PDB file of C-alpha atoms in Angstrom:
ATOM      1  CA  MET A  11     -23.147 100.092  58.294  1.00 49.00           C
ATOM      2  CA  ALA A  12     -26.675  98.688  58.238  1.00 51.00           C
ATOM      3  CA  SER A  13     -27.380  95.675  60.387  1.00 51.00           C
ATOM      4  CA  GLY A  14     -27.207  92.221  58.526  1.00 51.00           C
ATOM      5  CA  SER A  15     -25.212  93.435  55.549  1.00 53.00           C
ATOM      6  CA  GLU A  16     -22.500  91.096  54.223  1.00 54.00           C
ATOM      7  CA  SER A  17     -18.958  92.089  53.804  1.00 57.00           C
ATOM      8  CA  PRO A  18     -17.018  91.292  50.610  1.00 56.00           C
ATOM      9  CA  GLY A  19     -14.959  88.712  52.502  1.00 56.00           C
ATOM     10  CA  ASN A  20     -18.066  86.833  53.531  1.00 59.00           C
ATOM     11  CA  LYS A  21     -19.374  86.759  49.992  1.00 59.00           C
ATOM     12  CA  THR A  22     -16.133  85.330  48.679  1.00 58.00           C
ATOM     13  CA  GLY A  23     -16.109  82.582  51.323  1.00 60.00           C
ATOM     14  CA  ALA A  24     -19.677  81.638  50.577  1.00 61.00           C
ATOM     15  CA  LYS A  25     -18.934  81.312  46.841  1.00 61.00           C
ATOM     16  CA  SER A  26     -15.904  79.166  47.542  1.00 64.00           C
ATOM     17  CA  ALA A  27     -17.946  76.841  49.732  1.00 64.00           C
ATOM     18  CA  LYS A  28     -20.622  76.501  47.023  1.00 67.00           C
ATOM     19  CA  ALA A  29     -17.928  75.766  44.423  1.00 63.00           C
ATOM     20  CA  ILE A  30     -16.378  73.077  46.627  1.00 64.00           C
ATOM     21  CA  LYS A  31     -19.764  71.514  47.302  1.00 67.00           C
ATOM     22  CA  ALA A  32     -20.676  71.509  43.598  1.00 64.00           C
ATOM     23  CA  ALA A  33     -17.340  69.930  42.639  1.00 61.00           C
ATOM     24  CA  THR A  34     -17.784  67.221  45.295  1.00 63.00           C
ATOM     25  CA  LYS A  35     -21.263  66.481  43.966  1.00 65.00           C
ATOM     26  CA  ARG A  36     -20.042  66.227  40.369  1.00 63.00           C
ATOM     27  CA  LYS A  37     -17.341  63.812  41.508  1.00 60.00           C
ATOM     28  CA  LYS A  38     -19.874  61.617  43.291  1.00 59.00           C
ATOM     29  CA  VAL A  39     -22.151  61.635  40.253  1.00 54.00           C
ATOM     30  CA  ALA A  40     -19.208  60.755  38.001  1.00 54.00           C
ATOM     31  CA  GLY A  41     -18.199  57.961  40.352  1.00 55.00           C
ATOM     32  CA  ALA A  42     -21.736  56.606  40.433  1.00 53.00           C
ATOM     33  CA  LYS A  43     -21.877  56.619  36.656  1.00 53.00           C
ATOM     34  CA  GLY A  44     -18.588  54.815  36.469  1.00 52.00           C
ATOM     35  CA  LYS A  45     -19.772  51.926  38.624  1.00 55.00           C
ATOM     36  CA  GLY A  46     -20.612  48.771  36.647  1.00 55.00           C
ATOM     37  CA  LEU A  47     -18.597  49.661  33.550  1.00 53.00           C
ATOM     38  CA  PRO A  48     -16.525  46.706  32.286  1.00 58.00           C
ATOM     39  CA  LYS A  49     -12.830  46.730  32.803  1.00 60.00           C
ATOM     40  CA  SER A  50     -10.559  46.723  29.750  1.00 64.00           C
ATOM     41  CA  ARG A  51     -10.878  43.327  27.924  1.00 74.00           C
ATOM     42  CA  GLU A  52      -8.020  40.824  28.189  1.00 82.00           C
ATOM     43  CA  ILE A  53      -6.908  39.062  24.979  1.00 82.00           C
ATOM     44  CA  PRO A  54      -7.786  35.302  25.220  1.00 83.00           C
ATOM     45  CA  TRP A  55      -4.385  34.038  24.165  1.00 84.00           C
ATOM     46  CA  MET A  56      -5.090  30.435  25.278  1.00 83.00           C
ATOM     47  CA  LEU A  57      -8.193  30.250  23.128  1.00 77.00           C
ATOM     48  CA  ILE A  58      -6.427  31.747  20.148  1.00 81.00           C
ATOM     49  CA  GLY A  59      -3.555  29.277  20.603  1.00 81.00           C
ATOM     50  CA  ALA A  60      -5.925  26.274  20.771  1.00 81.00           C
ATOM     51  CA  VAL A  61      -7.789  27.369  17.638  1.00 82.00           C
ATOM     52  CA  THR A  62      -4.505  27.878  15.826  1.00 86.00           C
ATOM     53  CA  VAL A  63      -3.339  24.320  16.747  1.00 83.00           C
ATOM     54  CA  ILE A  64      -6.651  22.835  15.588  1.00 83.00           C
ATOM     55  CA  VAL A  65      -6.518  24.687  12.290  1.00 76.00           C
ATOM     56  CA  ALA A  66      -2.922  23.530  11.753  1.00 78.00           C
ATOM     57  CA  LEU A  67      -3.857  19.908  12.476  1.00 79.00           C
ATOM     58  CA  VAL A  68      -6.815  20.033  10.083  1.00 73.00           C
ATOM     59  CA  GLY A  69      -4.563  21.515   7.442  1.00 72.00           C
ATOM     60  CA  LEU A  70      -1.931  18.787   8.033  1.00 72.00           C
ATOM     61  CA  LEU A  71      -4.516  16.007   7.757  1.00 73.00           C
ATOM     62  CA  ALA A  72      -5.939  17.472   4.581  1.00 61.00           C
ATOM     63  CA  TRP A  73      -2.375  17.782   3.166  1.00 64.00           C
ATOM     64  CA  ASN A  74      -1.773  14.089   3.762  1.00 64.00           C
ATOM     65  CA  LEU A  75      -5.215  12.566   3.209  1.00 52.00           C
ATOM     66  CA  ILE A  76      -6.473  14.459   0.146  1.00 65.00           C
ATOM     67  CA  PRO A  77      -3.703  13.140  -2.167  1.00 59.00           C
ATOM     68  CA  LYS A  78      -4.399   9.619  -0.892  1.00 59.00           C
ATOM     69  CA  TYR A  79      -8.097   9.925  -1.627  1.00 61.00           C
ATOM     70  CA  GLN A  80      -7.277  11.331  -5.059  1.00 71.00           C
ATOM     71  CA  GLU A  81      -4.895   8.459  -5.710  1.00 67.00           C
ATOM     72  CA  ARG A  82      -7.474   5.900  -4.642  1.00 75.00           C
ATOM     73  CA  ALA A  83     -10.151   7.475  -6.813  1.00 83.00           C
ATOM     74  CA  ASP A  84      -7.718   7.425  -9.721  1.00 79.00           C
ATOM     75  CA  ALA A  85      -6.718   3.786  -9.107  1.00 83.00           C
ATOM     76  CA  ASP A  86     -10.357   2.742  -8.876  1.00 89.00           C
ATOM     77  CA  LYS A  87     -10.764   3.681 -12.506  1.00 94.00           C
ATOM     78  CA  TYR A  88      -8.438   0.739 -13.301  1.00 96.00           C
ATOM     79  CA  ALA A  89     -10.409  -1.920 -11.475  1.00 96.00           C
ATOM     80  CA  PRO A  90     -11.117  -4.887 -13.769  1.00 96.00           C
ATOM     81  CA  SER A  91     -14.661  -5.717 -14.795  1.00 96.00           C
ATOM     82  CA  GLU A  92     -16.560  -7.909 -17.162  1.00 95.00           C
ATOM     83  CA  THR A  93     -16.470  -5.165 -19.764  1.00 96.00           C
ATOM     84  CA  ASN A  94     -12.862  -4.205 -19.117  1.00 97.00           C
ATOM     85  CA  LYS A  95     -10.951  -7.338 -18.155  1.00 97.00           C
ATOM     86  CA  ASP A  96      -7.481  -5.825 -18.540  1.00 97.00           C
ATOM     87  CA  PRO A  97      -7.474  -2.124 -17.575  1.00 97.00           C
ATOM     88  CA  SER A  98      -3.690  -2.118 -17.595  1.00 97.00           C
ATOM     89  CA  THR A  99      -3.794  -1.632 -21.362  1.00 95.00           C
ATOM     90  CA  GLY A 100      -4.699   1.977 -20.610  1.00 96.00           C
ATOM     91  CA  ILE A 101      -1.536   2.478 -18.526  1.00 97.00           C
ATOM     92  CA  ASP A 102       1.359   4.044 -20.389  1.00 98.00           C
ATOM     93  CA  GLY A 103       4.467   1.823 -20.546  1.00 98.00           C
ATOM     94  CA  VAL A 104       2.914  -1.551 -19.666  1.00 98.00           C
ATOM     95  CA  LYS A 105       4.451  -4.454 -21.609  1.00 98.00           C
ATOM     96  CA  VAL A 106       2.142  -7.395 -22.330  1.00 98.00           C
ATOM     97  CA  GLU A 107       3.262 -10.815 -23.472  1.00 97.00           C
ATOM     98  CA  PRO A 108       1.293 -14.100 -23.536  1.00 96.00           C
ATOM     99  CA  TYR A 109       2.679 -17.101 -21.670  1.00 97.00           C
ATOM    100  CA  LYS A 110       1.591 -20.683 -21.321  1.00 95.00           C
ATOM    101  CA  ALA A 111       0.428 -21.552 -17.804  1.00 95.00           C
ATOM    102  CA  GLY A 112       0.838 -24.633 -15.619  1.00 95.00           C
ATOM    103  CA  LEU A 113       4.374 -25.465 -16.714  1.00 97.00           C
ATOM    104  CA  HIS A 114       6.224 -26.748 -13.677  1.00 97.00           C
ATOM    105  CA  ILE A 115       9.827 -27.516 -12.850  1.00 97.00           C
ATOM    106  CA  THR A 116      11.506 -28.600  -9.609  1.00 94.00           C
ATOM    107  CA  ALA A 117      14.555 -27.207  -7.951  1.00 94.00           C
ATOM    108  CA  PRO A 118      17.401 -26.990  -8.763  1.00 95.00           C
ATOM    109  CA  GLN A 119      16.096 -26.730 -12.358  1.00 96.00           C
ATOM    110  CA  ARG A 120      16.192 -23.265 -13.889  1.00 98.00           C
ATOM    111  CA  VAL A 121      14.304 -21.460 -16.590  1.00 98.00           C
ATOM    112  CA  ALA A 122      15.891 -19.411 -19.401  1.00 98.00           C
ATOM    113  CA  TYR A 123      13.439 -16.516 -19.121  1.00 98.00           C
ATOM    114  CA  ASN A 124      13.183 -14.039 -21.920  1.00 97.00           C
ATOM    115  CA  GLN A 125      12.504 -11.032 -19.638  1.00 97.00           C
ATOM    116  CA  THR A 126      14.287  -9.502 -16.675  1.00 97.00           C
ATOM    117  CA  PRO A 127      12.671  -9.748 -14.188  1.00 98.00           C
ATOM    118  CA  PRO A 128      10.480 -12.530 -15.607  1.00 98.00           C
ATOM    119  CA  PHE A 129       6.741 -12.175 -15.652  1.00 98.00           C
ATOM    120  CA  GLY A 130       5.509 -15.460 -17.003  1.00 98.00           C
ATOM    121  CA  GLY A 131       6.536 -18.868 -18.232  1.00 98.00           C
ATOM    122  CA  PRO A 132       7.620 -22.103 -16.594  1.00 98.00           C
ATOM    123  CA  HIS A 133       8.069 -21.949 -12.839  1.00 98.00           C
ATOM    124  CA  ASP A 134       8.792 -23.954  -9.745  1.00 97.00           C
ATOM    125  CA  ASN A 135       6.123 -26.215  -8.235  1.00 95.00           C
ATOM    126  CA  ALA A 136       6.251 -24.149  -5.059  1.00 97.00           C
ATOM    127  CA  TRP A 137       5.092 -20.559  -5.110  1.00 98.00           C
ATOM    128  CA  ALA A 138       6.763 -17.801  -3.177  1.00 98.00           C
ATOM    129  CA  THR A 139       4.685 -16.630  -0.188  1.00 98.00           C
ATOM    130  CA  CYS A 140       2.732 -13.718  -1.528  1.00 98.00           C
ATOM    131  CA  THR A 141       0.693 -12.534   1.448  1.00 98.00           C
ATOM    132  CA  GLY A 142       2.131  -9.000   1.397  1.00 98.00           C
ATOM    133  CA  VAL A 143       5.691 -10.049   2.138  1.00 98.00           C
ATOM    134  CA  VAL A 144       8.512  -7.526   1.752  1.00 98.00           C
ATOM    135  CA  TYR A 145      11.571  -9.705   1.209  1.00 98.00           C
ATOM    136  CA  PRO A 146      14.816  -8.015   2.327  1.00 98.00           C
ATOM    137  CA  THR A 147      16.881 -10.186   0.023  1.00 98.00           C
ATOM    138  CA  ALA A 148      16.485 -11.337  -3.567  1.00 98.00           C
ATOM    139  CA  ILE A 149      14.445 -14.532  -4.016  1.00 98.00           C
ATOM    140  CA  ARG A 150      14.574 -17.312  -6.607  1.00 98.00           C
ATOM    141  CA  THR A 151      12.757 -16.176  -9.731  1.00 98.00           C
ATOM    142  CA  GLU A 152      11.179 -19.538 -10.515  1.00 98.00           C
ATOM    143  CA  ASN A 153       9.265 -19.422  -7.240  1.00 98.00           C
ATOM    144  CA  ALA A 154       8.237 -15.839  -7.758  1.00 98.00           C
ATOM    145  CA  VAL A 155       6.782 -16.479 -11.196  1.00 98.00           C
ATOM    146  CA  HIS A 156       4.485 -19.166  -9.762  1.00 98.00           C
ATOM    147  CA  SER A 157       3.046 -16.500  -7.463  1.00 98.00           C
ATOM    148  CA  LEU A 158       2.239 -14.328 -10.447  1.00 98.00           C
ATOM    149  CA  GLU A 159       0.209 -17.217 -11.849  1.00 97.00           C
ATOM    150  CA  HIS A 160      -2.024 -16.949  -8.761  1.00 97.00           C
ATOM    151  CA  GLY A 161      -2.766 -13.257  -9.423  1.00 98.00           C
ATOM    152  CA  THR A 162       0.085 -11.640  -7.429  1.00 98.00           C
ATOM    153  CA  VAL A 163       1.791  -8.335  -8.257  1.00 98.00           C
ATOM    154  CA  TRP A 164       5.509  -8.632  -7.628  1.00 98.00           C
ATOM    155  CA  ILE A 165       7.438  -5.348  -7.147  1.00 99.00           C
ATOM    156  CA  THR A 166      11.172  -5.533  -7.695  1.00 98.00           C
ATOM    157  CA  TYR A 167      13.805  -2.881  -7.383  1.00 98.00           C
ATOM    158  CA  ASN A 168      17.472  -2.386  -8.092  1.00 98.00           C
ATOM    159  CA  PRO A 169      19.088  -2.215  -4.640  1.00 98.00           C
ATOM    160  CA  ASP A 170      21.872   0.018  -6.037  1.00 98.00           C
ATOM    161  CA  GLU A 171      19.356   2.662  -7.094  1.00 98.00           C
ATOM    162  CA  VAL A 172      16.420   2.519  -4.639  1.00 98.00           C
ATOM    163  CA  SER A 173      16.728   3.055  -0.907  1.00 98.00           C
ATOM    164  CA  GLY A 174      15.494   5.266   1.959  1.00 98.00           C
ATOM    165  CA  ASP A 175      12.168   6.988   1.543  1.00 98.00           C
ATOM    166  CA  ALA A 176      11.617   5.521  -1.955  1.00 98.00           C
ATOM    167  CA  LEU A 177      12.049   1.997  -0.632  1.00 98.00           C
ATOM    168  CA  ASP A 178       9.669   2.732   2.276  1.00 98.00           C
ATOM    169  CA  GLU A 179       7.097   4.073  -0.164  1.00 98.00           C
ATOM    170  CA  LEU A 180       7.218   0.868  -2.210  1.00 98.00           C
ATOM    171  CA  ALA A 181       7.069  -1.314   0.892  1.00 98.00           C
ATOM    172  CA  SER A 182       3.966   0.520   2.151  1.00 98.00           C
ATOM    173  CA  ARG A 183       2.100  -0.638  -0.965  1.00 98.00           C
ATOM    174  CA  VAL A 184       2.974  -4.267  -0.291  1.00 98.00           C
ATOM    175  CA  ASP A 185       3.264  -4.934   3.445  1.00 98.00           C
ATOM    176  CA  ASN A 186       0.507  -7.321   4.643  1.00 96.00           C
ATOM    177  CA  LYS A 187      -1.565  -6.947   1.460  1.00 98.00           C
ATOM    178  CA  PRO A 188      -2.848 -10.140  -0.122  1.00 97.00           C
ATOM    179  CA  TYR A 189      -1.466 -11.090  -3.533  1.00 98.00           C
ATOM    180  CA  MET A 190       1.470  -8.681  -3.161  1.00 98.00           C
ATOM    181  CA  MET A 191       5.168  -9.215  -2.620  1.00 98.00           C
ATOM    182  CA  MET A 192       8.367  -7.259  -3.101  1.00 98.00           C
ATOM    183  CA  SER A 193      12.047  -8.061  -3.295  1.00 98.00           C
ATOM    184  CA  PRO A 194      15.329  -6.590  -4.571  1.00 98.00           C
ATOM    185  CA  TYR A 195      16.457  -7.760  -7.989  1.00 98.00           C
ATOM    186  CA  PRO A 196      20.213  -7.188  -8.454  1.00 97.00           C
ATOM    187  CA  GLY A 197      21.248  -5.955 -11.898  1.00 96.00           C
ATOM    188  CA  GLN A 198      17.715  -4.894 -12.862  1.00 97.00           C
ATOM    189  CA  ASP A 199      17.876  -2.392 -15.778  1.00 97.00           C
ATOM    190  CA  SER A 200      15.445   0.029 -14.171  1.00 98.00           C
ATOM    191  CA  PRO A 201      15.172   1.315 -10.610  1.00 98.00           C
ATOM    192  CA  ILE A 202      11.688  -0.190 -10.174  1.00 98.00           C
ATOM    193  CA  SER A 203       9.724  -2.891 -12.011  1.00 98.00           C
ATOM    194  CA  LEU A 204       6.195  -4.221 -11.460  1.00 98.00           C
ATOM    195  CA  GLN A 205       5.245  -7.743 -12.586  1.00 98.00           C
ATOM    196  CA  ALA A 206       1.914  -9.476 -12.975  1.00 98.00           C
ATOM    197  CA  TRP A 207       1.266 -12.569 -15.064  1.00 98.00           C
ATOM    198  CA  GLY A 208       2.045 -11.525 -18.657  1.00 98.00           C
ATOM    199  CA  HIS A 209       2.469  -7.905 -17.707  1.00 98.00           C
ATOM    200  CA  GLN A 210       5.379  -5.652 -16.722  1.00 98.00           C
ATOM    201  CA  LEU A 211       5.889  -1.936 -16.018  1.00 98.00           C
ATOM    202  CA  LYS A 212       9.361  -0.477 -15.489  1.00 98.00           C
ATOM    203  CA  LEU A 213       9.642   2.896 -13.697  1.00 98.00           C
ATOM    204  CA  ASP A 214      12.126   5.344 -12.263  1.00 98.00           C
ATOM    205  CA  ASN A 215      10.327   6.772  -9.255  1.00 98.00           C
ATOM    206  CA  ALA A 216       8.507   5.246  -6.277  1.00 98.00           C
ATOM    207  CA  ASP A 217       5.844   7.969  -6.342  1.00 96.00           C
ATOM    208  CA  ASP A 218       4.829   7.328  -9.944  1.00 97.00           C
ATOM    209  CA  ARG A 219       1.057   7.348 -10.146  1.00 96.00           C
ATOM    210  CA  ARG A 220       1.107   4.340 -12.440  1.00 97.00           C
ATOM    211  CA  ILE A 221       2.119   2.068  -9.586  1.00 98.00           C
ATOM    212  CA  PRO A 222      -1.304   2.126  -7.877  1.00 97.00           C
ATOM    213  CA  GLN A 223      -2.951   1.942 -11.289  1.00 97.00           C
ATOM    214  CA  PHE A 224      -0.994  -1.217 -12.196  1.00 98.00           C
ATOM    215  CA  ILE A 225      -1.818  -2.784  -8.804  1.00 98.00           C
ATOM    216  CA  ALA A 226      -5.523  -1.981  -9.113  1.00 97.00           C
ATOM    217  CA  ALA A 227      -5.675  -3.360 -12.620  1.00 98.00           C
ATOM    218  CA  LEU A 228      -3.860  -6.657 -12.078  1.00 98.00           C
ATOM    219  CA  ARG A 229      -3.716  -7.721  -8.429  1.00 98.00           C
ATOM    220  CA  ALA A 230      -6.014 -10.747  -8.005  1.00 97.00           C
ATOM    221  CA  ASN A 231      -7.440 -10.064 -11.428  1.00 97.00           C
ATOM    222  CA  SER A 232      -9.332 -13.282 -12.080  1.00 96.00           C
ATOM    223  CA  TYR A 233      -9.606 -12.434 -15.766  1.00 97.00           C
ATOM    224  CA  ASN A 234      -5.816 -12.349 -16.129  1.00 97.00           C
ATOM    225  CA  ALA A 235      -4.430 -14.818 -13.611  1.00 97.00           C
ATOM    226  CA  PRO A 236      -4.183 -18.350 -15.066  1.00 96.00           C
ATOM    227  CA  GLU A 237      -4.826 -19.760 -11.563  1.00 95.00           C
ATOM    228  CA  PRO A 238      -7.281 -17.249 -10.033  1.00 93.00           C
ATOM    229  CA  ASN A 239      -7.771 -17.434  -6.286  1.00 90.00           C
ATOM    230  CA  GLY A 240      -4.701 -19.648  -5.946  1.00 95.00           C
ATOM    231  CA  SER A 241      -3.204 -19.679  -2.446  1.00 96.00           C
ATOM    232  CA  CYS A 242      -0.509 -17.266  -1.424  1.00 97.00           C
ATOM    233  CA  ALA A 243       0.144 -18.930   1.914  1.00 97.00           C
ATOM    234  CA  THR A 244       3.472 -20.363   2.925  1.00 97.00           C
ATOM    235  CA  ILE A 245       4.034 -24.005   1.848  1.00 95.00           C
ATOM    236  CA  PRO A 246       5.740 -25.795   4.734  1.00 95.00           C
ATOM    237  CA  ASP A 247       9.052 -27.464   3.879  1.00 93.00           C
ATOM    238  CA  ALA A 248       8.877 -26.078   0.317  1.00 95.00           C
ATOM    239  CA  PHE A 249       9.309 -22.275   0.660  1.00 97.00           C
ATOM    240  CA  ASP A 250      10.299 -20.482   3.793  1.00 97.00           C
ATOM    241  CA  PRO A 251       9.648 -16.671   3.564  1.00 98.00           C
ATOM    242  CA  ASP A 252      12.105 -16.123   6.423  1.00 97.00           C
ATOM    243  CA  ASN A 253      14.825 -18.026   4.539  1.00 97.00           C
ATOM    244  CA  PRO A 254      13.706 -18.140   0.901  1.00 97.00           C
ATOM    245  CA  PRO A 255      15.518 -19.933  -1.901  1.00 97.00           C
ATOM    246  CA  PRO A 256      18.224 -17.528  -2.981  1.00 96.00           C
ATOM    247  CA  PHE A 257      18.409 -15.553  -6.198  1.00 97.00           C
ATOM    248  CA  ASP A 258      20.898 -16.920  -8.708  1.00 97.00           C
ATOM    249  CA  PRO A 259      22.457 -14.122 -10.803  1.00 95.00           C
ATOM    250  CA  SER A 260      24.423 -16.488 -13.042  1.00 96.00           C
ATOM    251  CA  PRO A 261      23.265 -17.350 -16.574  1.00 95.00           C
ATOM    252  CA  PRO A 262      20.772 -20.292 -16.583  1.00 95.00           C
ATOM    253  CA  GLY A 263      23.046 -22.584 -18.606  1.00 93.00           C
ATOM    254  CA  PRO A 264      22.399 -24.874 -21.591  1.00 94.00           C
ATOM    255  CA  ASP A 265      20.310 -27.357 -19.568  1.00 95.00           C
ATOM    256  CA  ALA A 266      17.764 -24.730 -18.495  1.00 97.00           C
ATOM    257  CA  VAL A 267      14.143 -25.075 -19.480  1.00 97.00           C
ATOM    258  CA  PRO A 268      13.230 -22.669 -22.313  1.00 97.00           C
ATOM    259  CA  PHE A 269      10.895 -19.796 -21.441  1.00 96.00           C
ATOM    260  CA  ASP A 270       8.171 -21.168 -23.780  1.00 96.00           C
ATOM    261  CA  GLY A 271       8.110 -24.467 -21.893  1.00 96.00           C
ATOM    262  CA  ALA A 272       9.058 -26.609 -24.891  1.00 94.00           C
ATOM    263  CA  GLY A 273       9.074 -30.223 -23.820  1.00 92.00           C
ATOM    264  CA  LEU A 274       6.968 -29.677 -20.652  1.00 95.00           C
ATOM    265  CA  THR A 275       3.451 -30.963 -20.192  1.00 93.00           C
ATOM    266  CA  PRO A 276       1.020 -28.382 -18.720  1.00 91.00           C
ATOM    267  CA  ASP A 277      -0.495 -29.329 -15.362  1.00 86.00           C
ATOM    268  CA  ALA A 278      -4.133 -30.091 -15.983  1.00 78.00           C
ATOM    269  CA  THR A 279      -5.148 -28.774 -12.567  1.00 71.00           C
ATOM    270  CA  GLU A 280      -4.040 -25.335 -13.656  1.00 71.00           C
ATOM    271  CA  THR A 281      -5.207 -25.335 -17.265  1.00 56.00           C
ATOM    272  CA  GLY A 282      -8.905 -26.002 -16.963  1.00 49.00           C
ATOM    273  CA  GLY A 283      -9.124 -29.242 -15.011  1.00 40.00           C
ATOM    274  CA  GLN A 284      -9.361 -27.647 -11.583  1.00 42.00           C
ATOM    275  CA  PRO A 285      -8.874 -23.888 -11.936  1.00 41.00           C
ATOM    276  CA  GLY A 286      -7.409 -22.237  -8.905  1.00 43.00           C
ATOM    277  CA  LEU A 287      -6.338 -25.456  -7.227  1.00 46.00           C
ATOM    278  CA  PRO A 288      -2.822 -25.011  -5.899  1.00 46.00           C
ATOM    279  CA  GLN A 289      -0.294 -27.475  -7.274  1.00 46.00           C
ATOM    280  CA  LEU A 290       2.244 -28.650  -4.689  1.00 50.00           C
ATOM    281  CA  PRO A 291       5.602 -30.284  -5.140  1.00 48.00           C
ATOM    282  CA  PRO A 292       5.399 -34.053  -5.705  1.00 46.00           C
ATOM    283  CA  GLY A 293       4.643 -36.012  -2.529  1.00 47.00           C
ATOM    284  CA  MET A 294       3.209 -33.023  -0.633  1.00 48.00           C
ATOM    285  CA  GLU A 295      -0.330 -32.261   0.448  1.00 52.00           C
ATOM    286  CA  LEU A 296      -1.766 -28.924   1.429  1.00 53.00           C
ATOM    287  CA  PRO A 297      -2.164 -28.853   5.235  1.00 55.00           C
ATOM    288  CA  PRO A 298      -5.772 -28.428   6.558  1.00 58.00           C
ATOM    289  CA  GLU A 299      -5.027 -24.997   7.980  1.00 54.00           C
ATOM    290  CA  LEU A 300      -4.012 -23.770   4.516  1.00 54.00           C
ATOM    291  CA  GLN A 301      -6.919 -25.506   2.821  1.00 54.00           C
ATOM    292  CA  ASN A 302      -9.247 -23.399   4.981  1.00 56.00           C
ATOM    293  CA  GLN A 303      -7.722 -20.238   3.481  1.00 51.00           C
ATOM    294  CA  LEU A 304      -8.880 -21.208  -0.018  1.00 52.00           C
ATOM    295  CA  PRO A 305     -12.239 -20.127  -1.501  1.00 49.00           C
ATOM    296  CA  PRO A 306     -15.063 -22.636  -0.825  1.00 51.00           C
ATOM    297  CA  ASP A 307     -15.340 -23.706  -4.467  1.00 46.00           C
ATOM    298  CA  ILE A 308     -11.614 -24.540  -4.476  1.00 48.00           C
ATOM    299  CA  GLN A 309     -11.819 -26.360  -1.144  1.00 52.00           C
ATOM    300  CA  ASN A 310     -14.532 -28.612  -2.597  1.00 52.00           C
ATOM    301  CA  GLN A 311     -12.113 -29.746  -5.260  1.00 47.00           C
ATOM    302  CA  LEU A 312      -9.498 -30.954  -2.776  1.00 52.00           C
ATOM    303  CA  PRO A 313      -9.410 -34.632  -1.748  1.00 52.00           C
ATOM    304  CA  PRO A 314     -10.629 -35.330   1.782  1.00 55.00           C
ATOM    305  CA  ALA A 315      -8.022 -34.825   4.499  1.00 53.00           C
ATOM    306  CA  PRO A 316      -6.685 -38.105   5.810  1.00 54.00           C
ATOM    307  CA  ALA A 317      -8.174 -39.258   9.070  1.00 54.00           C
ATOM    308  CA  PRO A 318      -5.974 -38.718  12.121  1.00 55.00           C
ATOM    309  CA  ALA A 319      -4.031 -41.753  13.283  1.00 52.00           C
ATOM    310  CA  PRO A 320      -5.674 -43.564  16.183  1.00 56.00           C
ATOM    311  CA  ALA A 321      -4.238 -42.899  19.589  1.00 57.00           C
ATOM    312  CA  PRO A 322      -1.876 -45.665  20.807  1.00 54.00           C
TER     313      PRO A 322
END
């Protein structure tokens, strides 16, 4: 055999070595190319959960607030104005009846009202506190009617028919709102009734859209209230909102004052002499702290407060 010639075995070994070397090289190249590639992405569950919660909260707020805004916008259409002094005439079901104002009685006198609950006519010298009070018990009607004369809306309900969420819904419209009050009225012929001076609306449901309409039209409506801007504050020693004069369900009796006030003389301070000036029971004066709650023009009509007694 010639010198330097390769045997078949040597050729096969050389080819194998080359193949191994080439494979190793390809693996290194593939490894180098693989460096820097991002790992498989993880799903950001925390972010997704946070976004879901926010979207749910926004939806919940919209669910609760949008109807309230719509209700307010609807009620604003019934706000009184110089050109529309009694918007309640556009509310279906409102009963309107004229009554003489400034006709006063004193307890224990009663009035033979022609409506149940009453919404005008003679009334007690002392008004029921009407600063957004939700009375848990029925109150004397003669005191409540005086509050109507000042521009109050009085919501009453039949305690046998209204309770739970419906009662809470009504109370939310009254609580701490000026010229508003609410009380049960046993034996009332409708579940719910709204009263303003000379106006009444009887309803079946606490979510009736006419409730905010009635309130917007007649609460503190100076065109309708015979004694506009009259005080709603508590009168000491005359009406205690924590222990109000009780409701009397019995018939008024033959000695009751008629609903038209026949035989009574209207109080001049409430019929043009001093409009808006609160009339107190005989022998009483409005305390200075309550006088300060009245509008300035009404305060100017009040007699000067007596000077304090000199110190001993």
